[in-house]
Structure formats: structure tokens, C-alpha cells
PDB file of C-alpha atoms in Angstrom:
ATOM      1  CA  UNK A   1       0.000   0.000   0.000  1.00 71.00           C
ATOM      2  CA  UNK A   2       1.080   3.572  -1.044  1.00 77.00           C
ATOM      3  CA  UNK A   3       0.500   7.060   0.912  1.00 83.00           C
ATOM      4  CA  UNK A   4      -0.649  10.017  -0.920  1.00 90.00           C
ATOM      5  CA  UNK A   5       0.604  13.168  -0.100  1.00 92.00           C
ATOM      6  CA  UNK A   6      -2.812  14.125   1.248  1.00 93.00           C
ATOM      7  CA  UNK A   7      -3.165  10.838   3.514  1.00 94.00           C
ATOM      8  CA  UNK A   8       0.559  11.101   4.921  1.00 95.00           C
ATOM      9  CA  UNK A   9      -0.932  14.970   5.358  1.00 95.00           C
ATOM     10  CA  UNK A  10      -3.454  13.921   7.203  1.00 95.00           C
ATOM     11  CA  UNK A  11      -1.818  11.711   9.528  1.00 96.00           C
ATOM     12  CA  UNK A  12       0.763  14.269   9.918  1.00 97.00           C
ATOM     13  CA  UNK A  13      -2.166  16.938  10.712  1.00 97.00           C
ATOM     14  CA  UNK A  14      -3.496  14.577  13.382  1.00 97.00           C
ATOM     15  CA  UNK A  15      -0.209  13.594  14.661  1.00 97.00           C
ATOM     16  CA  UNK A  16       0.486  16.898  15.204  1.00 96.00           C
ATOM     17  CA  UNK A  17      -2.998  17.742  17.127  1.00 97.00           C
ATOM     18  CA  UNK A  18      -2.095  14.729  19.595  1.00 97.00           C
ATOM     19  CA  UNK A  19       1.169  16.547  20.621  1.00 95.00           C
ATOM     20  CA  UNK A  20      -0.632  19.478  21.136  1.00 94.00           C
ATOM     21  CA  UNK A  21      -2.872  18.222  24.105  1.00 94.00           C
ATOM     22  CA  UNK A  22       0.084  18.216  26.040  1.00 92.00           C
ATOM     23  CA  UNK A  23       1.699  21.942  26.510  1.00 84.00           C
ATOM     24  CA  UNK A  24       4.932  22.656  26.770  1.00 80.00           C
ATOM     25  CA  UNK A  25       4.863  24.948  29.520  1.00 80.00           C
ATOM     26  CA  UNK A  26       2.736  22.340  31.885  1.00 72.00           C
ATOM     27  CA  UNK A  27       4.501  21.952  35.201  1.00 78.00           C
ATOM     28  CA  UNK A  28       4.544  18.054  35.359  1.00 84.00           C
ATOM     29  CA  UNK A  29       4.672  16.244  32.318  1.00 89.00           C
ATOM     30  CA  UNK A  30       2.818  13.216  32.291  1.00 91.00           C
ATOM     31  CA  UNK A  31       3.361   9.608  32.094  1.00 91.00           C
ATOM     32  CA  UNK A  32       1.945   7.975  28.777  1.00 94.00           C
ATOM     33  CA  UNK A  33       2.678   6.632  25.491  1.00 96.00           C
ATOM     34  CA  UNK A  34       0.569   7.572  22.344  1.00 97.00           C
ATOM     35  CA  UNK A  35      -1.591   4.595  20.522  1.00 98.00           C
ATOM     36  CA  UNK A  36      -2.372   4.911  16.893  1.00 98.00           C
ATOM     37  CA  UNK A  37      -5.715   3.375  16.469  1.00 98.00           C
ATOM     38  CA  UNK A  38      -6.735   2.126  12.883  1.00 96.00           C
ATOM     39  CA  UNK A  39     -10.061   1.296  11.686  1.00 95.00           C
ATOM     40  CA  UNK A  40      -9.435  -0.825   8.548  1.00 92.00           C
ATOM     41  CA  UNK A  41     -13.619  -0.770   7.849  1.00 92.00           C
ATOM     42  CA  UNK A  42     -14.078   2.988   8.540  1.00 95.00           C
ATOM     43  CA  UNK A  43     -10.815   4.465   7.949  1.00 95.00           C
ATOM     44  CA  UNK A  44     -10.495   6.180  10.666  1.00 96.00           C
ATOM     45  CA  UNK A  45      -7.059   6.714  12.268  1.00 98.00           C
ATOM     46  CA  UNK A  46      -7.564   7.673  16.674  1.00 98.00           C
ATOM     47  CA  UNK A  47      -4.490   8.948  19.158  1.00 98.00           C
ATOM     48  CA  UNK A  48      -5.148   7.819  22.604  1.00 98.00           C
ATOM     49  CA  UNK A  49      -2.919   8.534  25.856  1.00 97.00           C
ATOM     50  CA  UNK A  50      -2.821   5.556  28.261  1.00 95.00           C
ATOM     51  CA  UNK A  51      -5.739   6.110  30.217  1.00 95.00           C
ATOM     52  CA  UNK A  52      -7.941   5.710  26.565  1.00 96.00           C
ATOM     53  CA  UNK A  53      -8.583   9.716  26.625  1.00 96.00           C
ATOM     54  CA  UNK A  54      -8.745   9.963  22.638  1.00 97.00           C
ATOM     55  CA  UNK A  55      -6.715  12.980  21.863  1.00 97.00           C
ATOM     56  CA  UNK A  56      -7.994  13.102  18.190  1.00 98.00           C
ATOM     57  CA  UNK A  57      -9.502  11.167  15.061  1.00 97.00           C
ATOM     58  CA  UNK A  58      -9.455  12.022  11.506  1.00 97.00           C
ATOM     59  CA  UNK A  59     -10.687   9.727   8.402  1.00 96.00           C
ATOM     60  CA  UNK A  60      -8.126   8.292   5.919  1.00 95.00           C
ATOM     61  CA  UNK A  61     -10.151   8.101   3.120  1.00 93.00           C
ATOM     62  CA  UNK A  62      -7.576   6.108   1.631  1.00 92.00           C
ATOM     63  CA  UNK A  63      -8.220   3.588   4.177  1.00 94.00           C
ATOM     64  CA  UNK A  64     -12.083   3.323   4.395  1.00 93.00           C
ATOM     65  CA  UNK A  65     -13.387  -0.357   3.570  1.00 91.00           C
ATOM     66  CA  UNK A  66      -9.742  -1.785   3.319  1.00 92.00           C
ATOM     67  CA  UNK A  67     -10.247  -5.585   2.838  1.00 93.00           C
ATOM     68  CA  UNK A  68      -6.948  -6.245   3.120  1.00 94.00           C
ATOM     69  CA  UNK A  69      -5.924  -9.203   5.627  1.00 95.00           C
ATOM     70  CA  UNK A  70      -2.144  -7.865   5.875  1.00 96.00           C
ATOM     71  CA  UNK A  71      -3.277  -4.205   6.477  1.00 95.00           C
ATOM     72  CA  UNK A  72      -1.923  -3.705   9.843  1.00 95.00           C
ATOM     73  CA  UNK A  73       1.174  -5.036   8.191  1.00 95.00           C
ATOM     74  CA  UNK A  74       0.616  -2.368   5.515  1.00 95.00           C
ATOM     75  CA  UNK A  75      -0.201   0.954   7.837  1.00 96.00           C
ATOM     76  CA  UNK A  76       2.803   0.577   9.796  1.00 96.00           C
ATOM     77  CA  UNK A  77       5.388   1.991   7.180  1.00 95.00           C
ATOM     78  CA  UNK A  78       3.162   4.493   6.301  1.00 96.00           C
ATOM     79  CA  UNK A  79       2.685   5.439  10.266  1.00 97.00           C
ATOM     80  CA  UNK A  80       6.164   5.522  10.776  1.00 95.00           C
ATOM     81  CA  UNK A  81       6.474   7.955   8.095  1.00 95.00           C
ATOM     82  CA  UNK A  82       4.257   9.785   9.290  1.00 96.00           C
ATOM     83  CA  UNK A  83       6.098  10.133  12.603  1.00 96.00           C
ATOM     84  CA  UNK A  84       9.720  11.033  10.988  1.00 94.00           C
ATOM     85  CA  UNK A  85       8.173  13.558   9.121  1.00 95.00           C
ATOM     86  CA  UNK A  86       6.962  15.985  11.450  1.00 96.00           C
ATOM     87  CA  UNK A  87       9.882  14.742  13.906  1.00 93.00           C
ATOM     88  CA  UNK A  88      10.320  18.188  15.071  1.00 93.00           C
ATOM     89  CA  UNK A  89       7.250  17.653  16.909  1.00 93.00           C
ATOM     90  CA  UNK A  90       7.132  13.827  17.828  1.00 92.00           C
ATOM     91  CA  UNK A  91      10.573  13.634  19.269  1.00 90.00           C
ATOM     92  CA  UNK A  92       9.503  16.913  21.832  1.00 89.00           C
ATOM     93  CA  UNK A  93       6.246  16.377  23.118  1.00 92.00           C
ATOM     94  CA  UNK A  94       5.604  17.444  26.481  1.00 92.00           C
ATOM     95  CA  UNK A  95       5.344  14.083  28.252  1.00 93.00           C
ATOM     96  CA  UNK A  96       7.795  12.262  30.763  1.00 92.00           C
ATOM     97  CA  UNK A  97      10.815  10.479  28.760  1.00 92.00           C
ATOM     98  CA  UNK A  98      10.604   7.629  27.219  1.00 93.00           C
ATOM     99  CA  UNK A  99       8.016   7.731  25.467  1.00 94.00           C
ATOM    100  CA  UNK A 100       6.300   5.276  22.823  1.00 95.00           C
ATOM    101  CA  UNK A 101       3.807   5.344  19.514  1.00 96.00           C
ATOM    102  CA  UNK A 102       2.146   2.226  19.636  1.00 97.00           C
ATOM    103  CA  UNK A 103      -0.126   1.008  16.902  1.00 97.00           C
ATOM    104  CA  UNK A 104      -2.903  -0.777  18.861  1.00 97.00           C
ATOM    105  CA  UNK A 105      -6.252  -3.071  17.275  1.00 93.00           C
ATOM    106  CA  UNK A 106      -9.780  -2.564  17.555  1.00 89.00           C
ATOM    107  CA  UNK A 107      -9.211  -4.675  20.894  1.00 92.00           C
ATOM    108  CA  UNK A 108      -6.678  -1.975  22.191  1.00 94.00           C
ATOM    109  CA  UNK A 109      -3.883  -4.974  21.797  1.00 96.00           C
ATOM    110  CA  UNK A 110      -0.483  -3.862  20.989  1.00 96.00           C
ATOM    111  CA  UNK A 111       0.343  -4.812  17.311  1.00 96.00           C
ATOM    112  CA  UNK A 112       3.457  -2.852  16.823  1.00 95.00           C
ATOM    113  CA  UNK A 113       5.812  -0.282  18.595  1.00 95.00           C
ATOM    114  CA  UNK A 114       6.252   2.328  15.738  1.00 96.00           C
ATOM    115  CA  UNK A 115       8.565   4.522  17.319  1.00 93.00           C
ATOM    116  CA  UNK A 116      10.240   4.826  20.718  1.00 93.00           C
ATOM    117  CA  UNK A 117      11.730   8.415  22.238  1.00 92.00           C
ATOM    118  CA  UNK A 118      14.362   8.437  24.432  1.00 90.00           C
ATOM    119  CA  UNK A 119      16.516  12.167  25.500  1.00 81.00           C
ATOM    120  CA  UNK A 120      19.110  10.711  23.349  1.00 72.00           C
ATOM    121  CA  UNK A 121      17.681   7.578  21.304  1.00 64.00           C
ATOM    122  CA  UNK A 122      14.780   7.280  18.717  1.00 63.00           C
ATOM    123  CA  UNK A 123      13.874   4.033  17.737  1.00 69.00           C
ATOM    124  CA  UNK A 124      11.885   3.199  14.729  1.00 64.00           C
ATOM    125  CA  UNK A 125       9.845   0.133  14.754  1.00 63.00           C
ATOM    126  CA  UNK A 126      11.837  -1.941  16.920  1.00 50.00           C
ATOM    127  CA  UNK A 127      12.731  -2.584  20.243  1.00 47.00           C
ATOM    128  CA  UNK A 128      15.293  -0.414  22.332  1.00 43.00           C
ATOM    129  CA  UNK A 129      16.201  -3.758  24.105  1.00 48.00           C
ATOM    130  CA  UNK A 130      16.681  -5.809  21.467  1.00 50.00           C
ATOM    131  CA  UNK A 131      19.989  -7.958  22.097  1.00 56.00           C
ATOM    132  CA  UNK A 132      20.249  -6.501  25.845  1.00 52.00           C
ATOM    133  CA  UNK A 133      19.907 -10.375  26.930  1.00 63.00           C
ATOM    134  CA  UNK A 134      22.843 -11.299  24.995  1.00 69.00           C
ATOM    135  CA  UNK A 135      24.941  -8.379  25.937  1.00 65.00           C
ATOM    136  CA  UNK A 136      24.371  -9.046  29.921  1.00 67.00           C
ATOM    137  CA  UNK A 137      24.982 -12.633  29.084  1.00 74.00           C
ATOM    138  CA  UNK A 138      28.556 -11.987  27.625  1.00 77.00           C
ATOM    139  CA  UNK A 139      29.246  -9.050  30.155  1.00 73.00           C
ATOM    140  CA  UNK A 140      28.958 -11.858  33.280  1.00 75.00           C
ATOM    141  CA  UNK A 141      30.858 -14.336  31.332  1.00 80.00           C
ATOM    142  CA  UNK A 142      33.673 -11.989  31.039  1.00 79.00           C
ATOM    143  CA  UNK A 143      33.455 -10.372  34.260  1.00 75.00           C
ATOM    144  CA  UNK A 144      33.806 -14.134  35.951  1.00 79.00           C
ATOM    145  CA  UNK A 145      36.336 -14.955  33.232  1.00 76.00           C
ATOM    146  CA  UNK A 146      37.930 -12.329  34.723  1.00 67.00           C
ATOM    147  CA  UNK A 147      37.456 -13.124  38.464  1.00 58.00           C
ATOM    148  CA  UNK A 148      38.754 -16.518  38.189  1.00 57.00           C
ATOM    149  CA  UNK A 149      42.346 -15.125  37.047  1.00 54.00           C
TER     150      UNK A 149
END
């Protein structure tokens, strides 16, 4: 599946409406990821903090009576586009570090993290941890190596 200019627009346009519920100037920032909710029958695309406040909907027409049993698989490049476009403003919202987009299903169930946003990391569809196991693993090997000399 292919984004138009005018659905990556409106993505972007809601995207960008999300990050404004949270100001800048608030004293505490809160504690929350953002989940990308797609309709696949109605089109519609919904931002929701963790507590299932929506923080906006709009209607990718593009995306209105999809039949497509892969689309979740299809939406995600085009959500993660999305995100790396407008960057400037979903890599500095005003909410407690780190931070997550997470495409969700009609259920609410996670189906993907799109993009994770540390102070100094951003992670695109993927998983900040990945490998961590593996690293810790050969750390204590060589630290033991290392005690039994």
C-alpha cells in the first residue's frame, strides 16, 4: 500500500494535534505513550494517551473499507512515516521520557511499537532492548572470566 501526499498529510495533521494536548509549559509532564488506532472498515485513524482519553480522530479516506488481511502489516510503514516527518514535533512532546507510539487493534492490543523516544535515542519500529539479553549474558561471562584469574 502507497501514501498520498494528502493521507501522509493527514496523519501528519493529526499527529500533530495529539502533541498538542500536552503543553509545553505544563509543570509536570505526564506519564503515557501515544496509541495509533486504525479502523481498517471505517478508515479512521484515533491517538489515545494511556488512560484511553482519545486525543484526536481524523478519516483516511484512503483507508475506508480496506479488505486487506495484511493491512496492519501495511499501515505501519506508512505510520512511521508519518512520525519522521513531522519529527520536530514527535521527538519533543511534552510528556515524561521515554516515550512510545504504539499502533494498537480494535481490541486496544499492541500490534506494533512504531517509534520509541528516548533524551538521546529514537527508535523506529523496533525494540530499544533488542539484544540486551545477549549483551548481559557476555558481560557476566567476562566479568567471571575475569574473576577466576
Amino acid at each position: 500500500m502507497n501514501a498520498s501526499d494528502q493521507t501522509l498529510q493527514q496523519i501528519e495533521r493529526a499527529l500533530r494535534k495529539a502533541a498538542s494536548k500536552f503543553p509545553a509549559q505544563a509543570e509536570c509532564y505526564p506519564l503515557t505513550d501515544l496509541h495509533l488506532q486504525v479502523k481498517q472498515e471505517s478508515g479512521e485513524l484515533l491517538v489515545f494517551d494511556d488512560d484511553d482519553n482519545e486525543l484526536t480522530r481524523c478519516v483516511v479516506e484512503a483507508w475506508i473499507g480496506n479488505q486487506s488481511e495484511t493491512f496492519y502489516d501495511e499501515v505501519q510503514p506508512i505510520l512511521i512515516q508519518a512520525l519522521q516527518a513531522i519529527s520536530e514535533v514527535t521527538e519533543h512532546v511534552a510528556i515524561l521520557k521515554p516515550y512510545s507510539y504504539v499502533l494498537i487493534g480494535e481490541d486496544k492490543e499492541t500490534i506494533a511499537d512504531l517509534m520509541l523516544v528516548d533524551d538521546d535515542t529514537i527508535v523506529l519500529s523496533g525494540d530499544l532492548m533488542q539484544g540486551l539479553g545477549e549483551d548481559l549474558d557476555k558481560f557476566w561471562e567476562d566479568l567471571a572470566g575475569r574473576d577466576a584469574r
